[in-house]
Short mmCIF file of C-alpha atoms in Angstrom, two decimals:
data_model
loop_
_atom_site.label_atom_id
_atom_site.label_comp_id
_atom_site.label_asym_id
_atom_site.label_seq_id
_atom_site.Cartn_x
_atom_site.Cartn_y
_atom_site.Cartn_z
CA MET A 1 52.76 40.79 46.60
CA ARG A 2 56.01 42.18 48.05
CA LEU A 3 56.47 45.92 47.64
CA LYS A 4 60.28 45.77 47.61
CA LYS A 5 62.58 43.39 45.75
CA LYS A 6 64.99 41.42 47.94
CA ILE A 7 68.75 41.37 47.45
CA LEU A 8 71.12 38.94 49.12
CA ILE A 9 74.56 40.54 49.54
CA THR A 10 77.16 38.08 50.78
CA GLY A 11 80.09 39.68 52.56
CA GLY A 12 77.99 42.73 53.34
CA ASN A 13 80.14 43.53 56.37
CA SER A 14 83.27 44.08 54.25
CA LEU A 15 84.39 47.60 53.37
CA ILE A 16 82.96 47.38 49.86
CA GLY A 17 79.94 45.44 51.11
CA LYS A 18 78.95 48.13 53.62
CA ASP A 19 78.78 50.76 50.88
CA LEU A 20 76.73 48.42 48.67
CA VAL A 21 74.32 47.64 51.51
CA LYS A 22 73.77 51.33 52.29
CA TYR A 23 73.17 52.13 48.62
CA PHE A 24 70.63 49.35 48.01
CA LEU A 25 68.71 49.98 51.23
CA LYS A 26 67.21 53.02 49.50
CA ASN A 27 65.02 50.94 47.18
CA TYR A 28 65.38 47.26 48.15
CA PHE A 29 65.07 44.95 51.11
CA VAL A 30 68.63 43.78 51.79
CA ILE A 31 69.76 40.55 53.40
CA SER A 32 73.44 40.92 54.26
CA THR A 33 75.73 38.13 55.42
CA PHE A 34 78.63 38.48 57.83
CA ARG A 35 81.28 36.06 59.05
CA GLU A 36 82.14 37.59 62.44
CA LYS A 37 80.62 41.03 63.03
CA LYS A 38 77.42 42.67 61.85
CA ILE A 39 77.35 46.08 60.21
CA ALA A 40 76.73 48.74 62.86
CA LEU A 41 73.54 49.77 61.12
CA LYS A 42 69.87 49.37 61.93
CA HIS A 43 67.29 49.79 59.18
CA SER A 44 63.79 48.50 58.56
CA ASN A 45 64.91 47.17 55.15
CA LEU A 46 67.96 45.32 56.48
CA LYS A 47 68.35 41.80 57.80
CA GLN A 48 71.81 40.47 58.77
CA ILE A 49 72.67 36.77 59.01
CA LYS A 50 75.86 34.92 59.90
CA PHE A 51 77.43 32.87 57.10
CA ASP A 52 80.66 30.91 57.24
CA PHE A 53 81.88 29.06 54.14
CA ASN A 54 82.46 25.98 56.31
CA LYS A 55 78.73 25.77 57.05
CA ASN A 56 75.55 25.84 54.99
CA LEU A 57 73.62 29.03 54.41
CA ASN A 58 70.41 28.50 56.37
CA LEU A 59 68.00 31.04 54.97
CA ASN A 60 64.37 30.41 54.16
CA GLU A 61 63.58 33.50 52.10
CA GLU A 62 62.24 34.42 48.68
CA ILE A 63 65.12 36.37 47.15
CA ASP A 64 65.19 38.15 43.79
CA TYR A 65 68.82 39.12 43.32
CA LEU A 66 72.25 38.00 44.46
CA ILE A 67 75.43 40.05 44.83
CA HIS A 68 78.12 37.53 45.75
CA LEU A 69 80.97 39.48 47.29
CA ALA A 70 82.07 37.19 50.11
CA ALA A 71 85.43 35.51 49.53
CA SER A 72 88.67 34.61 51.17
CA THR A 73 91.00 37.40 49.95
CA PRO A 74 94.69 38.34 50.27
CA THR A 75 93.70 40.96 52.87
CA ASN A 76 92.03 38.46 55.24
CA SER A 77 93.76 35.14 54.45
CA LYS A 78 97.00 33.66 53.20
CA VAL A 79 97.17 33.23 49.44
CA ASN A 80 97.53 29.46 49.17
CA LYS A 81 95.86 26.40 47.69
CA LYS A 82 93.23 26.34 50.43
CA MET A 83 91.69 29.47 48.86
CA LEU A 84 90.62 27.41 45.85
CA ASP A 85 88.43 25.12 47.94
CA THR A 86 87.23 27.83 50.33
CA ASN A 87 85.98 30.27 47.72
CA LYS A 88 84.41 27.68 45.45
CA SER A 89 82.70 26.07 48.44
CA GLY A 90 81.26 29.45 49.38
CA ILE A 91 79.58 30.15 46.05
CA ILE A 92 78.28 26.57 45.81
CA LYS A 93 76.64 26.86 49.23
CA VAL A 94 74.99 30.14 48.27
CA LEU A 95 73.70 29.00 44.89
CA ASN A 96 72.60 25.52 45.97
CA ASN A 97 69.58 26.88 47.82
CA ASN A 98 66.05 27.22 46.50
CA PHE A 99 66.12 30.98 46.15
CA ASN A 100 64.83 31.24 42.55
CA PHE A 101 67.11 34.18 41.79
CA LYS A 102 66.13 36.39 38.87
CA SER A 103 69.65 37.80 38.42
CA LEU A 104 73.13 37.04 39.71
CA ILE A 105 76.11 39.33 40.25
CA LEU A 106 79.56 37.96 41.01
CA ILE A 107 82.15 40.45 42.22
CA SER A 108 85.40 39.17 40.75
CA THR A 109 88.84 40.72 40.33
CA LEU A 110 91.56 41.62 37.83
CA SER A 111 93.66 39.03 39.68
CA VAL A 112 92.13 36.43 37.34
CA TYR A 113 94.63 37.68 34.73
CA GLY A 114 97.66 37.13 36.94
CA LYS A 115 100.73 39.12 35.91
CA ILE A 116 99.66 41.75 33.38
CA THR A 117 102.39 42.52 30.85
CA LYS A 118 100.43 44.50 28.26
CA LYS A 119 99.90 48.26 28.37
CA ILE A 120 96.15 47.93 27.74
CA LEU A 121 94.13 45.26 29.54
CA ASN A 122 90.92 43.92 28.02
CA GLU A 123 88.64 40.96 28.72
CA ASN A 124 90.44 38.79 26.16
CA TYR A 125 93.82 38.95 27.90
CA LYS A 126 95.24 35.47 28.38
CA PRO A 127 95.92 34.72 32.08
CA TYR A 128 99.62 34.52 32.99
CA LYS A 129 101.17 33.41 36.28
CA VAL A 130 97.86 33.55 38.16
CA ASP A 131 98.11 33.11 41.95
CA TYR A 132 95.73 30.99 44.03
CA TYR A 133 93.46 33.94 44.74
CA GLY A 134 93.05 34.63 41.03
CA LYS A 135 92.52 30.94 40.32
CA SER A 136 89.84 30.72 43.00
CA LYS A 137 87.97 33.62 41.37
CA ILE A 138 88.21 31.89 37.98
CA GLN A 139 86.64 28.79 39.54
CA MET A 140 83.88 30.92 41.05
CA GLU A 141 83.21 32.57 37.71
CA ASN A 142 83.02 29.23 35.91
CA TYR A 143 80.68 27.72 38.49
CA LEU A 144 78.36 30.72 38.38
CA LYS A 145 78.23 30.67 34.56
CA LYS A 146 77.33 26.96 34.49
CA TYR A 147 74.72 27.42 37.21
CA ALA A 148 73.17 30.43 35.45
CA LYS A 149 73.03 28.57 32.13
CA LYS A 150 71.40 25.53 33.75
CA LYS A 151 68.80 27.67 35.55
CA SER A 152 68.37 30.20 32.70
CA ILE A 153 69.26 33.09 35.00
CA ASN A 154 70.77 36.42 33.95
CA TYR A 155 74.23 36.99 35.37
CA LEU A 156 76.96 39.58 35.38
CA ILE A 157 80.60 39.07 36.38
CA LEU A 158 82.42 42.26 37.35
CA ARG A 159 86.21 42.13 37.56
CA LEU A 160 87.26 44.96 39.82
CA PRO A 161 90.41 47.09 39.89
CA ALA A 162 91.30 48.99 43.07
CA VAL A 163 88.10 50.02 44.84
CA ILE A 164 87.75 53.26 46.77
CA GLY A 165 84.68 54.45 48.60
CA ASN A 166 83.28 55.78 51.85
CA PHE A 167 85.90 54.06 53.96
CA LYS A 168 89.45 54.43 55.19
CA CYS A 169 91.77 51.44 54.72
CA LYS A 170 95.15 50.16 53.50
CA THR A 171 94.01 47.39 51.13
CA THR A 172 95.17 48.95 47.83
CA PHE A 173 97.75 51.46 46.69
CA MET A 174 95.21 54.26 46.14
CA ASN A 175 93.59 53.67 49.52
CA ARG A 176 97.03 53.93 51.12
CA VAL A 177 97.65 57.20 49.26
CA PHE A 178 94.46 58.69 50.69
CA GLU A 179 95.28 57.48 54.18
CA LYS A 180 98.89 58.70 54.22
CA LEU A 181 98.20 62.13 52.75
CA TYR A 182 95.22 62.61 55.07
CA ASP A 183 97.33 61.64 58.10
CA ASN A 184 100.31 63.77 56.95
CA ARG A 185 102.57 60.74 56.61
CA ASP A 186 105.34 60.43 54.02
CA LEU A 187 104.46 58.87 50.67
CA PHE A 188 106.80 57.03 48.32
CA TYR A 189 105.40 55.73 45.03
CA GLU A 190 106.38 54.51 41.57
CA ASN A 191 105.51 55.56 38.01
CA PRO A 192 104.64 59.24 38.61
CA ASN A 193 104.29 59.94 34.88
CA SER A 194 102.17 56.89 34.07
CA PHE A 195 98.49 57.26 33.26
CA THR A 196 95.87 55.30 35.16
CA ASN A 197 92.15 54.55 35.22
CA ASN A 198 92.55 51.48 37.45
CA ILE A 199 90.08 52.52 40.14
CA ILE A 200 86.35 52.50 40.72
CA HIS A 201 84.19 54.02 43.44
CA THR A 202 81.64 51.89 45.30
CA GLU A 203 78.89 54.29 44.27
CA THR A 204 79.68 53.71 40.59
CA LEU A 205 79.79 49.96 41.21
CA SER A 206 76.40 50.10 42.96
CA LYS A 207 74.81 52.04 40.10
CA ILE A 208 76.12 49.56 37.52
CA ILE A 209 74.66 46.65 39.49
CA ASP A 210 71.35 48.45 40.04
CA SER A 211 71.07 49.19 36.32
CA PHE A 212 71.65 45.51 35.54
CA PHE A 213 68.93 44.40 37.96
CA LYS A 214 66.51 46.75 36.25
CA SER A 215 67.40 45.86 32.65
CA CYS A 216 68.84 42.33 32.92
CA ASN A 217 69.99 42.37 29.31
CA PRO A 218 73.72 43.13 28.90
CA LYS A 219 75.28 41.99 25.62
CA ASN A 220 78.52 40.98 27.31
CA LYS A 221 78.27 39.30 30.69
CA ILE A 222 81.88 39.76 31.89
CA PHE A 223 83.42 43.19 32.31
CA ASN A 224 86.65 44.68 33.60
CA LEU A 225 85.53 47.76 35.50
CA CYS A 226 87.49 50.99 35.80
CA SER A 227 87.02 54.73 35.70
CA GLY A 228 86.69 56.71 32.50
CA LYS A 229 89.12 59.38 31.37
CA LYS A 230 92.64 58.47 32.43
CA GLU A 231 94.81 60.75 34.58
CA ARG A 232 98.53 60.97 35.20
CA LEU A 233 99.35 59.40 38.57
CA LYS A 234 101.36 62.36 39.87
CA ASP A 235 98.43 64.68 39.05
CA ILE A 236 96.04 62.48 41.05
CA ILE A 237 98.38 62.52 44.03
CA GLN A 238 98.85 66.28 43.80
CA LEU A 239 95.07 66.74 43.70
CA ILE A 240 94.62 64.72 46.90
CA TYR A 241 97.60 66.47 48.51
CA LYS A 242 96.17 69.93 47.84
CA LYS A 243 92.58 69.09 48.81
CA PHE A 244 93.80 67.72 52.16
CA ASN A 245 96.25 70.59 52.73
CA SER A 246 98.61 67.76 53.51
CA LYS A 247 102.01 68.18 55.17
CA SER A 248 103.27 64.84 53.81
CA LYS A 249 106.63 64.54 52.09
CA ILE A 250 106.24 62.90 48.69
CA ARG A 251 108.93 61.04 46.76
CA SER A 252 108.71 58.93 43.62
CA THR A 253 110.72 56.68 41.35
CA THR A 254 110.20 55.52 37.78
CA GLN A 255 109.35 51.94 36.87
CA ASN A 256 107.75 50.43 33.76
CA ASN A 257 105.04 48.06 34.95
CA SER A 258 101.81 50.08 34.74
CA PHE A 259 98.78 49.43 32.52
CA LEU A 260 95.44 50.96 31.57
CA ILE A 261 92.10 49.15 31.45
CA SER A 262 90.25 49.22 28.15
CA THR A 263 86.80 50.83 28.29
CA LYS A 264 85.67 49.64 24.84
CA LYS A 265 83.29 46.91 26.03
CA ILE A 266 81.97 49.02 28.88
CA ILE A 267 81.11 51.85 26.50
CA ALA A 268 79.72 49.47 23.85
CA ASN A 269 77.33 48.03 26.43
CA LYS A 270 76.29 51.47 27.68
CA ILE A 271 77.64 50.89 31.18
CA LYS A 272 78.02 54.25 32.87
CA ILE A 273 81.36 54.98 34.50
CA ILE A 274 82.80 58.29 35.67
CA ASP A 275 86.18 59.83 34.97
CA THR A 276 89.19 59.10 37.14
CA LYS A 277 89.33 62.63 38.57
CA LYS A 278 85.65 62.52 39.57
CA THR A 279 86.22 59.11 41.16
CA ILE A 280 89.03 60.55 43.28
CA LEU A 281 86.97 63.60 44.26
CA LYS A 282 84.19 61.36 45.62
CA THR A 283 86.54 59.82 48.16
CA ILE A 284 88.14 63.17 48.98
CA LYS A 285 84.63 64.35 49.89
CA PHE A 286 84.25 61.39 52.27
CA TYR A 287 87.59 62.09 53.99
CA LYS A 288 86.67 65.73 54.51
CA LYS A 289 83.63 64.60 56.50
CA ILE A 290 85.66 62.43 58.90
#
């Protein structure tokens, strides 16, 4: 009998993936896939394998859980029709192996909703003007749901907002805010007086997934993730500015295209999230260690 459960994390070499891998190495044996480069990490509970969506996943292992994170995204590929085939092909090649998964996690995105015109976004929002990236994620979600139903496997689909964590990057607005204020570069942004909860930290994401693996009984299997108590955007930026003792010049302009993410279903299903300010402070702590 194996002492540790095994998790397959596809796309484990991505920024989000690296944080997930490091978190789950504490209590699981992790098999992480990469497309080009391995994670610069050696651990007795870690195995890294190369996986390209154009080829089959050759892995003869008994695996308990899947976190499917790997995908062609706007940050690493052009958003075009090819994304539809690439991303669906990837999830098919992962699932069409004899792994006998006990639980499945698909990391999806708010891009499945397309252009969001309402002030409050919930899981029932009707998609509008969805780009190819969003459409590819919808296809992935649908395939995973059908597969899970056929195999009687528990699954969870997590639609992510902007993700911050123990990394420095330019992939989302909030990540760019951290980077610019840390590097003392000028910052220009919109909607200073708008409220937001449209972020999540990789540690919070990891804990939600871990809780699901241990309970495997959520009432609702698709969630929009976010942070808890909302904060005014200009207050968030001032907090980061002060904590970094930044010398950046900050300017802003007012627009009317912001939205909040509803937490009703998250709370109803007892999914633990942390407040927006605490989410921001976690990443500030990481930057102060650089």
